[in-house]
Short mmCIF file of C-alpha atoms and ligand atoms in Angstrom, two decimals:
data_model
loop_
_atom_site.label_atom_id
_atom_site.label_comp_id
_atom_site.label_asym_id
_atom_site.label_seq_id
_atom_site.Cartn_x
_atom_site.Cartn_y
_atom_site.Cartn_z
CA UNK W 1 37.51 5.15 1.65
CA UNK W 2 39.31 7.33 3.89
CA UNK W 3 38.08 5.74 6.95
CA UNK W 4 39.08 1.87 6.50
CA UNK W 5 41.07 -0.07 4.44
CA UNK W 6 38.95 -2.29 1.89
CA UNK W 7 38.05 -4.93 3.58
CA UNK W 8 35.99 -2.97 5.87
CA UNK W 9 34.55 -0.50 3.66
CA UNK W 10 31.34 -1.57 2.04
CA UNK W 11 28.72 0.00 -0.16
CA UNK W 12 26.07 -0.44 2.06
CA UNK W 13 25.73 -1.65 5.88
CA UNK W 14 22.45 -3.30 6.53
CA UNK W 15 21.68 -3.05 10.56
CA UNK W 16 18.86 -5.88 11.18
CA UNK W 17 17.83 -8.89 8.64
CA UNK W 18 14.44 -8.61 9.23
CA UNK W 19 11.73 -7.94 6.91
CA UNK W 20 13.37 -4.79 5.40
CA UNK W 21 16.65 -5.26 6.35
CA UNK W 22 16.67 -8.64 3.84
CA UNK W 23 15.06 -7.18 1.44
CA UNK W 24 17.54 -4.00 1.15
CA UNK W 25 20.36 -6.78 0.98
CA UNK W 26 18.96 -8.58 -2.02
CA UNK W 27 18.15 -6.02 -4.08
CA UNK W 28 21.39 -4.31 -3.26
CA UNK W 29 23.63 -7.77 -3.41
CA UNK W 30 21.74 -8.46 -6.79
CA UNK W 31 23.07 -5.48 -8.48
CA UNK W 32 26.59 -6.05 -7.43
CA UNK W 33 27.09 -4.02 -4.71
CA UNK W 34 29.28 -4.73 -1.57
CA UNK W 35 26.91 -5.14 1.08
CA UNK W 36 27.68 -6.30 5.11
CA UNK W 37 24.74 -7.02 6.65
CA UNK W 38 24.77 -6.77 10.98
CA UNK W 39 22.43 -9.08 12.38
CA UNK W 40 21.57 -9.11 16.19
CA UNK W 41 20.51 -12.70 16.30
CA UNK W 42 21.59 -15.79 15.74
CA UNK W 43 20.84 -18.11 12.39
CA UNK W 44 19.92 -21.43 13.39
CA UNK W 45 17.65 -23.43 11.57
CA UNK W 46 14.09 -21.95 12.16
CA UNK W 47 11.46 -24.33 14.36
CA UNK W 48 8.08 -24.04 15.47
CA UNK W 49 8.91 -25.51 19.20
CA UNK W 50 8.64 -23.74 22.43
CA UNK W 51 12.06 -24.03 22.19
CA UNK W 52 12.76 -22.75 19.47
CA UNK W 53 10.88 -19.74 19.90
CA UNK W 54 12.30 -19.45 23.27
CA UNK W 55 15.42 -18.77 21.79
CA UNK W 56 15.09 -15.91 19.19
CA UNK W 57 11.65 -14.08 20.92
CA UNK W 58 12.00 -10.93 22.75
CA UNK W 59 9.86 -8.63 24.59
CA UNK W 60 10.03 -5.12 25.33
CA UNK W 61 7.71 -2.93 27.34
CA UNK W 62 5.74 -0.51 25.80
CA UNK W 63 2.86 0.79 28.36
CA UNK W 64 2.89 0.12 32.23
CA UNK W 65 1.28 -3.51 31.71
CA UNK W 66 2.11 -4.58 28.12
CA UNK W 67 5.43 -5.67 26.28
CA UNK W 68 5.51 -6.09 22.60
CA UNK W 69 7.16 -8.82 20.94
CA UNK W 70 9.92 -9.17 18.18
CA UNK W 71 12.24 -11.97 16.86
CA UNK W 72 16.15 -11.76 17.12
CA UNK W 73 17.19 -14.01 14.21
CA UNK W 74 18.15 -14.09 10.83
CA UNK W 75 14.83 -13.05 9.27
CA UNK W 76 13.92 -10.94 12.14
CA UNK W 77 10.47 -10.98 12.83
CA UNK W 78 8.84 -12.87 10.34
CA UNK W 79 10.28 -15.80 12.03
CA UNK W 80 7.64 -16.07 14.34
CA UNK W 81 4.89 -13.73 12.39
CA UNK W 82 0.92 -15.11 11.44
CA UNK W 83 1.75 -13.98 7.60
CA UNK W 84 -1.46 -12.03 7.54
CA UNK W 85 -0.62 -9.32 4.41
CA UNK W 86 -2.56 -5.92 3.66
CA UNK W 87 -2.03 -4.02 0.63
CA UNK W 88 0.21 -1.17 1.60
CA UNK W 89 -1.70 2.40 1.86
CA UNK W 90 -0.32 3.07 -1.72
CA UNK W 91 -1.42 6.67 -1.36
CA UNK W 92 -1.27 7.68 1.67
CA UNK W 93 2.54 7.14 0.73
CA UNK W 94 2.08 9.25 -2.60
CA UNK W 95 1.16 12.17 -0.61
CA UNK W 96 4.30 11.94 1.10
CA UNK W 97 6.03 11.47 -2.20
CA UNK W 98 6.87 7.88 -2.25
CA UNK W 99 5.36 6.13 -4.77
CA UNK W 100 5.22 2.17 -4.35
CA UNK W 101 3.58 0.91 -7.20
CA UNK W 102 6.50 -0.36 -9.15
CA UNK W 103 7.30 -2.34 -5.69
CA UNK W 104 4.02 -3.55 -5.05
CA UNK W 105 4.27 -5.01 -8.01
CA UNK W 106 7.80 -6.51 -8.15
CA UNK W 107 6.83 -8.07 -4.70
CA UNK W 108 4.23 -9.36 -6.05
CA UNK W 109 6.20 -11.44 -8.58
CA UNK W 110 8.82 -12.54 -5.52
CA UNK W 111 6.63 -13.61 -2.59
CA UNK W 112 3.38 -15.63 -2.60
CA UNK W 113 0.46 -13.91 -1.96
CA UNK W 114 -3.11 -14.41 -1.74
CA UNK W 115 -6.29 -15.49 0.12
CA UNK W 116 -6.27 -19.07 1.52
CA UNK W 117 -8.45 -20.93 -1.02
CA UNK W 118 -11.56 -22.77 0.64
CA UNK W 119 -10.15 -26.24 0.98
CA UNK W 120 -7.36 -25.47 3.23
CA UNK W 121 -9.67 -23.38 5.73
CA UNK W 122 -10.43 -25.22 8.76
CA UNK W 123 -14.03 -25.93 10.25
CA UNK W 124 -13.68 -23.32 13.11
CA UNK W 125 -12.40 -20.48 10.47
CA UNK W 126 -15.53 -21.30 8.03
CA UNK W 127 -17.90 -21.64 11.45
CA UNK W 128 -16.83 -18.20 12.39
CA UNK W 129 -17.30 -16.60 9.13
CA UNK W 130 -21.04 -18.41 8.78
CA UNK W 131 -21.72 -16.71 12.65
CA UNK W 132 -20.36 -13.09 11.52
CA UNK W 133 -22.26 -13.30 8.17
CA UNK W 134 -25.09 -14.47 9.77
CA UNK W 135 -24.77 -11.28 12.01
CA UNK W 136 -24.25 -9.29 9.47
CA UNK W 137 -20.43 -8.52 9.71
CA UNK W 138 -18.71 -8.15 6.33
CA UNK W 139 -16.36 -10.92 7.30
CA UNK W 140 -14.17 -11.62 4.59
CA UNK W 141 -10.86 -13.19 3.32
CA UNK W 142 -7.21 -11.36 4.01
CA UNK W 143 -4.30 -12.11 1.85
CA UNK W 144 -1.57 -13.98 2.94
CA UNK W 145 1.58 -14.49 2.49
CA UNK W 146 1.29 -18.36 1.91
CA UNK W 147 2.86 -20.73 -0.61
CA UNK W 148 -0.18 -22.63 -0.59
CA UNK W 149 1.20 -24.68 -3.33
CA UNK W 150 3.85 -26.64 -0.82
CA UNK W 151 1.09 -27.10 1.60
CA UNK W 152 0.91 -30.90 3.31
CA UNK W 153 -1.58 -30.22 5.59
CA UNK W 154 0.72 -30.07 8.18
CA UNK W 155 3.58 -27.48 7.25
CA UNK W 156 1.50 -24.45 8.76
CA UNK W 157 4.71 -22.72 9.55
CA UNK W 158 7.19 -23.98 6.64
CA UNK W 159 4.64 -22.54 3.80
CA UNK W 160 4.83 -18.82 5.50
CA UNK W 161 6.93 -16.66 3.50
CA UNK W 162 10.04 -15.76 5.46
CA UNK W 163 12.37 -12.89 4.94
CA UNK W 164 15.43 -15.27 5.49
CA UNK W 165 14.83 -16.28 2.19
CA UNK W 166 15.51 -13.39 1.09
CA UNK W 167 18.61 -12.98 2.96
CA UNK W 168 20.04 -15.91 1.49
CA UNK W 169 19.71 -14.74 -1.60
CA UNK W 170 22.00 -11.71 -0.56
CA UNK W 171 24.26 -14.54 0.51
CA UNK W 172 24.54 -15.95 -2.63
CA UNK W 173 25.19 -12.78 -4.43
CA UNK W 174 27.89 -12.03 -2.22
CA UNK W 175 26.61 -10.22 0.70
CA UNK W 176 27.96 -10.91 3.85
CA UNK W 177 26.21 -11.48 7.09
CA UNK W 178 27.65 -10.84 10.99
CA UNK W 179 25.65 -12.66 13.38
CA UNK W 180 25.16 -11.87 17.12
CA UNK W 181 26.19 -8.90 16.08
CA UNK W 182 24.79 -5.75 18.17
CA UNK W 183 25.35 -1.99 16.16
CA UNK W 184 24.84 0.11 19.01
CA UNK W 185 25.50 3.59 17.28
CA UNK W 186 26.24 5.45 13.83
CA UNK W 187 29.73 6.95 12.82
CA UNK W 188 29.79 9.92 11.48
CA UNK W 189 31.89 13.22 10.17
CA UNK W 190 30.79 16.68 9.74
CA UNK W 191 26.80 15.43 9.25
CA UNK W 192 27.69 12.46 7.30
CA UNK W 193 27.15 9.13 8.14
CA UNK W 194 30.54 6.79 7.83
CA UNK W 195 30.52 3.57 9.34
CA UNK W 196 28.72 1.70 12.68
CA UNK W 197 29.89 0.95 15.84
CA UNK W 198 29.45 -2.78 16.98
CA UNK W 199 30.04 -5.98 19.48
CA UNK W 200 29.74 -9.56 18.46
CA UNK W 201 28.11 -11.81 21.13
CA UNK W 202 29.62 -11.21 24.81
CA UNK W 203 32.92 -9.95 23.34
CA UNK W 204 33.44 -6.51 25.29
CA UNK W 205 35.83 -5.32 22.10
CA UNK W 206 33.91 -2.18 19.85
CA UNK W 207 34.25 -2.92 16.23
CA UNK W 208 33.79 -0.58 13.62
CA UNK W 209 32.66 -0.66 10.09
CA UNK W 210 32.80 1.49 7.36
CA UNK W 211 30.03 2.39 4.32
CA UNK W 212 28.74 4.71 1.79
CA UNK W 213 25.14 4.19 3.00
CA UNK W 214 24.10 2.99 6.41
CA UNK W 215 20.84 1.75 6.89
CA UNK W 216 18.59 1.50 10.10
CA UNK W 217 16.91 -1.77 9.80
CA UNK W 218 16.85 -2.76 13.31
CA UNK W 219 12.62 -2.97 13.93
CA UNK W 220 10.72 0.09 15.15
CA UNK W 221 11.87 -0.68 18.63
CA UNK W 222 15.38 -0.55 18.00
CA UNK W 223 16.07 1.97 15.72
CA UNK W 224 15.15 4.81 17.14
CA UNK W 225 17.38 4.09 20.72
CA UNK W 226 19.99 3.41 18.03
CA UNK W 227 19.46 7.05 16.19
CA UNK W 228 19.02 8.67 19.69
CA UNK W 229 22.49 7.25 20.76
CA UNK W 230 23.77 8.44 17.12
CA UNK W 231 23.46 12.03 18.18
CA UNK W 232 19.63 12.79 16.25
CA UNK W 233 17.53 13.60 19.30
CA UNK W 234 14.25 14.43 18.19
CA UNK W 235 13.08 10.59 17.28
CA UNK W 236 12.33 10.85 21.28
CA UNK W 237 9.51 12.75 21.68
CA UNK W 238 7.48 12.07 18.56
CA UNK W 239 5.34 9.02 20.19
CA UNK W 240 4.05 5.79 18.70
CA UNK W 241 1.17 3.88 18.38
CA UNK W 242 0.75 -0.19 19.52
CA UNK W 243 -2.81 -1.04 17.63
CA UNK W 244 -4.01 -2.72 21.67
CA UNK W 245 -5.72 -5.90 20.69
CA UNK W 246 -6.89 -9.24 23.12
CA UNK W 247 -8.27 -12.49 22.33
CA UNK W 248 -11.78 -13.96 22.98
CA UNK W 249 -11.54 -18.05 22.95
CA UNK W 250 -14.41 -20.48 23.30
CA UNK W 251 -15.49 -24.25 22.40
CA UNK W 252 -18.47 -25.34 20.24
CA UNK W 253 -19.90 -28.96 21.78
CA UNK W 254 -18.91 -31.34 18.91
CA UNK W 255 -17.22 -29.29 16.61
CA UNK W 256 -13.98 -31.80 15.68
CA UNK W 257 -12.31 -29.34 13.48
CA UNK W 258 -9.03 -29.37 11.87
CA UNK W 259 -6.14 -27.21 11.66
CA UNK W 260 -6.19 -23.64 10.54
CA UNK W 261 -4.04 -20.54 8.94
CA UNK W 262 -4.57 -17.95 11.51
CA UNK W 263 -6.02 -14.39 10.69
CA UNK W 264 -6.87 -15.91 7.23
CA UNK W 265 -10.18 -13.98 7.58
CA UNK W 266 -11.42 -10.50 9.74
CA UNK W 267 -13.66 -7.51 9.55
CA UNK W 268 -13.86 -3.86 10.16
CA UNK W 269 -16.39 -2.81 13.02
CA UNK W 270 -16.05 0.72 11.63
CA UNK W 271 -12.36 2.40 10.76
CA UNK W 272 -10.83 1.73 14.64
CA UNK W 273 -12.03 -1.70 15.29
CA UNK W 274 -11.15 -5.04 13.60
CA UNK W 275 -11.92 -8.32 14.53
CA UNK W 276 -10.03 -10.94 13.32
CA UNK W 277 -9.80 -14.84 12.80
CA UNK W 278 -8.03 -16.58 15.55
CA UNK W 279 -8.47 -19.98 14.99
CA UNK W 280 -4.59 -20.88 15.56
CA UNK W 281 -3.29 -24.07 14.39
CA UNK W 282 -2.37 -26.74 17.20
CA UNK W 283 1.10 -25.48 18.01
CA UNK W 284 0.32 -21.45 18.68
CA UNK W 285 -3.47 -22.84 20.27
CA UNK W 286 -1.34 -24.61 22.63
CA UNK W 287 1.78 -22.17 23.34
CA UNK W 288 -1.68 -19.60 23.53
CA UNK W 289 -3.20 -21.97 26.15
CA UNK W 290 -0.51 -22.05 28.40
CA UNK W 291 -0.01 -18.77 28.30
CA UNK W 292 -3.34 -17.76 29.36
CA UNK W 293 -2.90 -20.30 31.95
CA UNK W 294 -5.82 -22.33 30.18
CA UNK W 295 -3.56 -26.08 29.95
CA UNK W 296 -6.70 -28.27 30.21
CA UNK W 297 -8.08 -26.20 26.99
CA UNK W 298 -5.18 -28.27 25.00
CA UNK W 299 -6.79 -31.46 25.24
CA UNK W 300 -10.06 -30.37 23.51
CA UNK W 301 -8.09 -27.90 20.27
CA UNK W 302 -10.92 -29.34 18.01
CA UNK W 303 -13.72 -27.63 19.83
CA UNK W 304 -11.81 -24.40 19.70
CA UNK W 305 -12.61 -20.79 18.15
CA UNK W 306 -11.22 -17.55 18.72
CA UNK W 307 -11.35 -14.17 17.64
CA UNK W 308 -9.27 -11.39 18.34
CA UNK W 309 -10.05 -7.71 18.51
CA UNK W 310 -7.37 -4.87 17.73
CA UNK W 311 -7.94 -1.27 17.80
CA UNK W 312 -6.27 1.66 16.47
CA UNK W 313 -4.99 4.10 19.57
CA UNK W 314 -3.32 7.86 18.88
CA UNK W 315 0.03 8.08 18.66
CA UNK W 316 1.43 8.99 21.68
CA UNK W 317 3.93 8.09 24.39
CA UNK W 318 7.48 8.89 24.29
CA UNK W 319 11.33 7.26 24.28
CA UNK W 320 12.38 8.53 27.29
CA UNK W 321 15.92 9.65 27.69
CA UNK W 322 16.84 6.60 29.44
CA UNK W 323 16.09 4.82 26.33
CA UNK W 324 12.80 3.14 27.66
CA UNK W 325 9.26 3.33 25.60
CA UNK W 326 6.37 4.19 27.85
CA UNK W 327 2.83 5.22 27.01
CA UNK W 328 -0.80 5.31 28.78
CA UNK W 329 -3.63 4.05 27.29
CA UNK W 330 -6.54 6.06 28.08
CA UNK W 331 -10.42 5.39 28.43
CA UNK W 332 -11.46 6.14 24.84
CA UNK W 333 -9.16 3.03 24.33
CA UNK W 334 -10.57 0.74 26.21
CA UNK W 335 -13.98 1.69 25.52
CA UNK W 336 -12.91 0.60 21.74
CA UNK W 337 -12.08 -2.57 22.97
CA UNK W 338 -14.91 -2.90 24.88
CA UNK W 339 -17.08 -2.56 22.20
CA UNK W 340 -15.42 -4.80 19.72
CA UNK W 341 -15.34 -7.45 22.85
CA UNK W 342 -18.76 -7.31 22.76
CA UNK W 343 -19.24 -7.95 18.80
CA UNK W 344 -16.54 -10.87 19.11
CA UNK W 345 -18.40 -12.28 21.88
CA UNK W 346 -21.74 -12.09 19.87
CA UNK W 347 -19.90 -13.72 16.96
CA UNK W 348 -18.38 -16.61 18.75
CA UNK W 349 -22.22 -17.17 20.72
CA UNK W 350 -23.89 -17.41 17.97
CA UNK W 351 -21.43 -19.72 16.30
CA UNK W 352 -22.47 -21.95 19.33
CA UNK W 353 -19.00 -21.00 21.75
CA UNK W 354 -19.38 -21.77 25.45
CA UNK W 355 -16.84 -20.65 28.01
CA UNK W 356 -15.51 -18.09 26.49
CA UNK W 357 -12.59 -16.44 27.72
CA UNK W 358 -10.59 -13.30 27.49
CA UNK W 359 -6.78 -13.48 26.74
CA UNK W 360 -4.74 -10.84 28.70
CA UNK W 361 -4.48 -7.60 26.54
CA UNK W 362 -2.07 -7.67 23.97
CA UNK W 363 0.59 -4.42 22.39
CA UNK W 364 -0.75 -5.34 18.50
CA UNK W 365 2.82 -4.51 17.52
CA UNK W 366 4.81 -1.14 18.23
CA UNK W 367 5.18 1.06 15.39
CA UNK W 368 5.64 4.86 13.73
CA UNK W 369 7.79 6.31 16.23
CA UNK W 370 9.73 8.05 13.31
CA UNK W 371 7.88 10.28 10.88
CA UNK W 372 8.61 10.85 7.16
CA UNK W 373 8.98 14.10 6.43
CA UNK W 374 9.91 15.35 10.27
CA UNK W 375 12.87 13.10 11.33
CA UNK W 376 13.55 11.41 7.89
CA UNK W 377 12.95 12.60 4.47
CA UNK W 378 10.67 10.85 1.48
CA UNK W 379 13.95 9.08 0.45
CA UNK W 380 13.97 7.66 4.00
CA UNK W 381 17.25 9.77 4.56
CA UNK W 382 18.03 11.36 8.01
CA UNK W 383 19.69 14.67 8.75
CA UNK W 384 22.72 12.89 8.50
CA UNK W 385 23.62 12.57 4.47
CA UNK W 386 23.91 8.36 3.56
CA UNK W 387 21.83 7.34 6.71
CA UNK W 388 18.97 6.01 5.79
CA UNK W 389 15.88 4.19 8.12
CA UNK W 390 13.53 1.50 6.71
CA UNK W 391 11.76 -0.63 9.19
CA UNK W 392 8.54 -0.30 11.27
CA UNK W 393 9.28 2.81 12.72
CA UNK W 394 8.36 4.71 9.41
CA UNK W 395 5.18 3.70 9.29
CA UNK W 396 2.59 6.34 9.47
CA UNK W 397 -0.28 6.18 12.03
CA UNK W 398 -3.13 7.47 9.30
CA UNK W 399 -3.98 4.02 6.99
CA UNK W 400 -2.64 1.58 9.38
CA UNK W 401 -1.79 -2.08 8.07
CA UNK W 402 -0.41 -5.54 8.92
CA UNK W 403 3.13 -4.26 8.08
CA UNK W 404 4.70 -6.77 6.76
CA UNK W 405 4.22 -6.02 2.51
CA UNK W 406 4.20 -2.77 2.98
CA UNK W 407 7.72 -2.80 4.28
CA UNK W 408 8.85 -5.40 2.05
CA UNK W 409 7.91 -2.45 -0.54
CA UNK W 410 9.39 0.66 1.61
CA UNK W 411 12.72 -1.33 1.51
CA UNK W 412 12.41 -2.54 -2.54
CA UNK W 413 11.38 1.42 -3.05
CA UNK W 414 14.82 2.65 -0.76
CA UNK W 415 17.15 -0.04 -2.55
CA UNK W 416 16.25 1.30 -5.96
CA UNK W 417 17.14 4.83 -4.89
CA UNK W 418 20.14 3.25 -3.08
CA UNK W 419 21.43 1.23 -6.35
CA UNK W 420 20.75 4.34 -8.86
CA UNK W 421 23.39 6.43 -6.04
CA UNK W 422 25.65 4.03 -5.57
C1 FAD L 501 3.56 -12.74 16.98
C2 FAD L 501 3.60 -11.77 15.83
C3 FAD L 501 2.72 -11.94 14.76
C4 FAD L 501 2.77 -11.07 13.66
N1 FAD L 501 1.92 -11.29 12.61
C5 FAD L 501 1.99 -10.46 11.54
C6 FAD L 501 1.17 -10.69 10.41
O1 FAD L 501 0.37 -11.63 10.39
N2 FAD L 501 1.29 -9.86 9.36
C7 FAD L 501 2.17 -8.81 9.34
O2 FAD L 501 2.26 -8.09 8.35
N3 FAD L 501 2.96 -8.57 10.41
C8 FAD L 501 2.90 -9.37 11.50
N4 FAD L 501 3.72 -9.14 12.56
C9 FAD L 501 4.61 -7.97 12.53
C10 FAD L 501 5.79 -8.15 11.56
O3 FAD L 501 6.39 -9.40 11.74
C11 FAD L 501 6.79 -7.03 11.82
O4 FAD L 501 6.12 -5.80 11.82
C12 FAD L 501 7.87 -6.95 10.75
O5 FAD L 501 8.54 -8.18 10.64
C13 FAD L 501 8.84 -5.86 11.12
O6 FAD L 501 9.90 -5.83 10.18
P1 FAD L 501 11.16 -4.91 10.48
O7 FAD L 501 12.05 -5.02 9.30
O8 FAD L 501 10.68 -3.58 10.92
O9 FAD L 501 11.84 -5.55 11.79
P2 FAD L 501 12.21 -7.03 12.19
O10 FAD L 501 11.64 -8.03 11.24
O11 FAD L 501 11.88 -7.17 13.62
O12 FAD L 501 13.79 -7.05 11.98
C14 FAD L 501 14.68 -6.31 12.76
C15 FAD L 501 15.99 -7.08 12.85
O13 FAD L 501 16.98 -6.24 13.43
C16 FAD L 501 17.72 -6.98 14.36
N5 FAD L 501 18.27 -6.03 15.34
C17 FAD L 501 17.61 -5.41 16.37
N6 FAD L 501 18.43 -4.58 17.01
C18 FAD L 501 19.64 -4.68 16.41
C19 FAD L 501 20.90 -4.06 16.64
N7 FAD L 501 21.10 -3.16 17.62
N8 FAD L 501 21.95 -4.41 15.84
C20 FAD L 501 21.79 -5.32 14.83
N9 FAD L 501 20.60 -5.92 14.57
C21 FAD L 501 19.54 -5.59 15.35
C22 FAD L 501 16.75 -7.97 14.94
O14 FAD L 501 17.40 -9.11 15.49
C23 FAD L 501 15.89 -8.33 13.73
O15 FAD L 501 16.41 -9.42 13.03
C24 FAD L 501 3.69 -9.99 13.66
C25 FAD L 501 4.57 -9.82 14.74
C26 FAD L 501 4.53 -10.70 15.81
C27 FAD L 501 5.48 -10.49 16.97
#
């Protein structure tokens, strides 16, 4: 309390809403504690629109030729996410001492999850399985993180899980939330972490507050530029990995299918190549349509299937010291995409797909540039005592997921620890 008087001292200061960031401020706000919450974005009501993901989406640039994307909102990125869930790599993260069992299982109890049951999946989904089968591909279903039970056949977005909720629960425990609010470094005395330095929308004024624990919530892209400008240097060099993945769309003569839950179902080509469902439902087919500069393609959605293929890359790369992320992807790279190209093509042929395009190459979402056990230890604390980092920079490279559950169980696993120290 020496820093601040009391209204600006707080138990714990959340930076970022997103996935882990809300889940850090329930748990925390649900046993009492005096959480503040710093949110970059805004917190208008959430829309599937163009314009309304115009207005929270942001893109940074990861190689020479590809950007990755993330969501500035309350919520973070699961605003605009496909709610496609993995199991975390439960021990993969017991060899680094964290054990997420308990988690997995609380989660379980809190968010919907499960496989999208047969009635909901649309013809070009169940085509596209019947072609991989057929082929020999164990294609198969993927969790989700769906309340399928307020489905209307027309809520695709509303029924995806949503950290936001989550941060409204916070809200109603007593957690307060600063939007438009950019932390742009970490206080701190004699190796401990004190407080956060901050502006609120265009205001030029720095505004400080104070904490027992800080937490680095920010997204894998922001945190570490955030712990770099902090004064902990060696998140730079360490590298990251982007998963590089592209789209292959065609049209089946006569298929008049309905709408769809995207990524619902996928398979492994062998441990570096997936392919995965991406039969989009009408508003992403058609914000993917224009994007591709494909606008006539809108017209005939019905006809539609699409796969996409991701691949797992080394880490590499760097944060340079201007605070930019740049990495090369090399030959061995694009000769894994190549060859899962060629299996998505043979899928969609034999499913009866004509013009098939390619979709520009995609970054698969930009994670791990912070290792546990180098720059943070297996309670997710830094070299700087009460500053703690739980987003999608932890993740490791080996065991790689869709992120989304496993961080929701990172961030339960780091507000237990929190709650038993505070
Ligand atoms: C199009 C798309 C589809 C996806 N589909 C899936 C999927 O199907 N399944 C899956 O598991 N994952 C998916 N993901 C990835 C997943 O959404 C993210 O990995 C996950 O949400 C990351 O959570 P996080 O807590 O690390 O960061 P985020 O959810 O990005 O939250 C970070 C928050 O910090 C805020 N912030 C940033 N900088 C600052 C700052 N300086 N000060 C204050 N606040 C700041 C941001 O505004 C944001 O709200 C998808 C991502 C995209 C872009």
């Amino acid at each position: 309390m020496k820093y601040s008087n009391k209204e600006n001292y707080f138990d714990a200061i959340i930076v970022g809403s997103g996935t882990c960031g809300a889940t850090i401020a329930k748990e925390l706000s649900k046993k009492h504690k005096n959480v503040l919450i710093l949110e970059r974005g805004g917190n208008e009501p959430l829309k599937e629109s163009l314009m309304g993901y115009a207005k929270i989406s942001n893109e940074v640039r990861v190689t020479d030729k590809l950007k990755d994307m993330r969501a500035f909102t309350t919520g973070g990125t699961t605003a605009m996410y496909l709610a496609v869930a993995d199991l975390p790599p439960i021990k993969t993260f017991k060899n680094l001492g964290i054990d997420l069992t308990e988690d997995l299982e609380q989660a379980r109890k809190e968010i919907p999850i499960g496989e999208i049951s047969d009635d909901l999946i649309g013809d070009q989904a169940k085509k596209l399985g019947e072609s991989a089968k057929d082929l020999g591909y164990d294609w198969k279903k993927k969790l989700m993180l769906v309340d399928q039970s307020k489905f209307n056949s027309k809520n695709f977005y509303e029924v995806k899980w949503k950290a936001r909720t989550f941060i409204e629960s916070a809200l109603r425990d007593g957690a307060t939330l600063i939007n438009q609010a950019i932390v742009s470094k970490v206080l701190h005395d004699n190796k401990k972490a004190i407080g956060v330095e901050y502006t609120v929308g265009k205001k030029k004024e720095v505004l400080k507050a104070y904490g027992e624990k800080i937490i680095l919530a920010a997204g894998s892209l922001a945190t570490p530029i955030i712990l770099k400008d902090s004064g902990i240097k060696n998140v730079v060099s360490h590298g990251f990995y982007i998963n590089p993945s592209i789209g292959l769309i065609g049209s089946i003569p006569g298929l008049a299918s309905a709408e769809n839950f995207c990524g619902c179902m996928g398979a492994k080509l062998d441990d570096e190549i997936e392919l995965m469902d991406a039969n989009f439902h009408r508003f992403l087919f058609n914000v993917g349509m224009l994007v591709s500069a494909k606008p006539l393609r809108i017209a005939s959605y019905p006809k539609h299937v699409g796969i996409t293929v991701k691949v797992k890359e080394p880490v590499g790369g760097e944060l340079t010291k201007e605070g930019k992320y740049s990495k090369k992807l090399t030959e061995e790279d694009h000769r894994k995409l190549l060859k899962g190209i060629d299996a998505a093509n043979e899928v969609l042929k034999n499913a009866g797909a004509r013009k098939i395009f390619k979709t520009g190459l995609i970054s698969g979402g930009a994670l791990g540039t912070i290792k546990i056990k180098e720059h943070i230890d297996e309670k997710l604390q830094t070299e700087y005592e009460g500053l703690y980092v739980c987003d999608g920079s932890i993740l490791p490279e080996s065991d790689r997921v869709t992120p989304t559950l496993t961080l929701v169980c990172l961030a339960k696993y780091l507000a237990r620890h929190l709650a038993a120290s505070l």
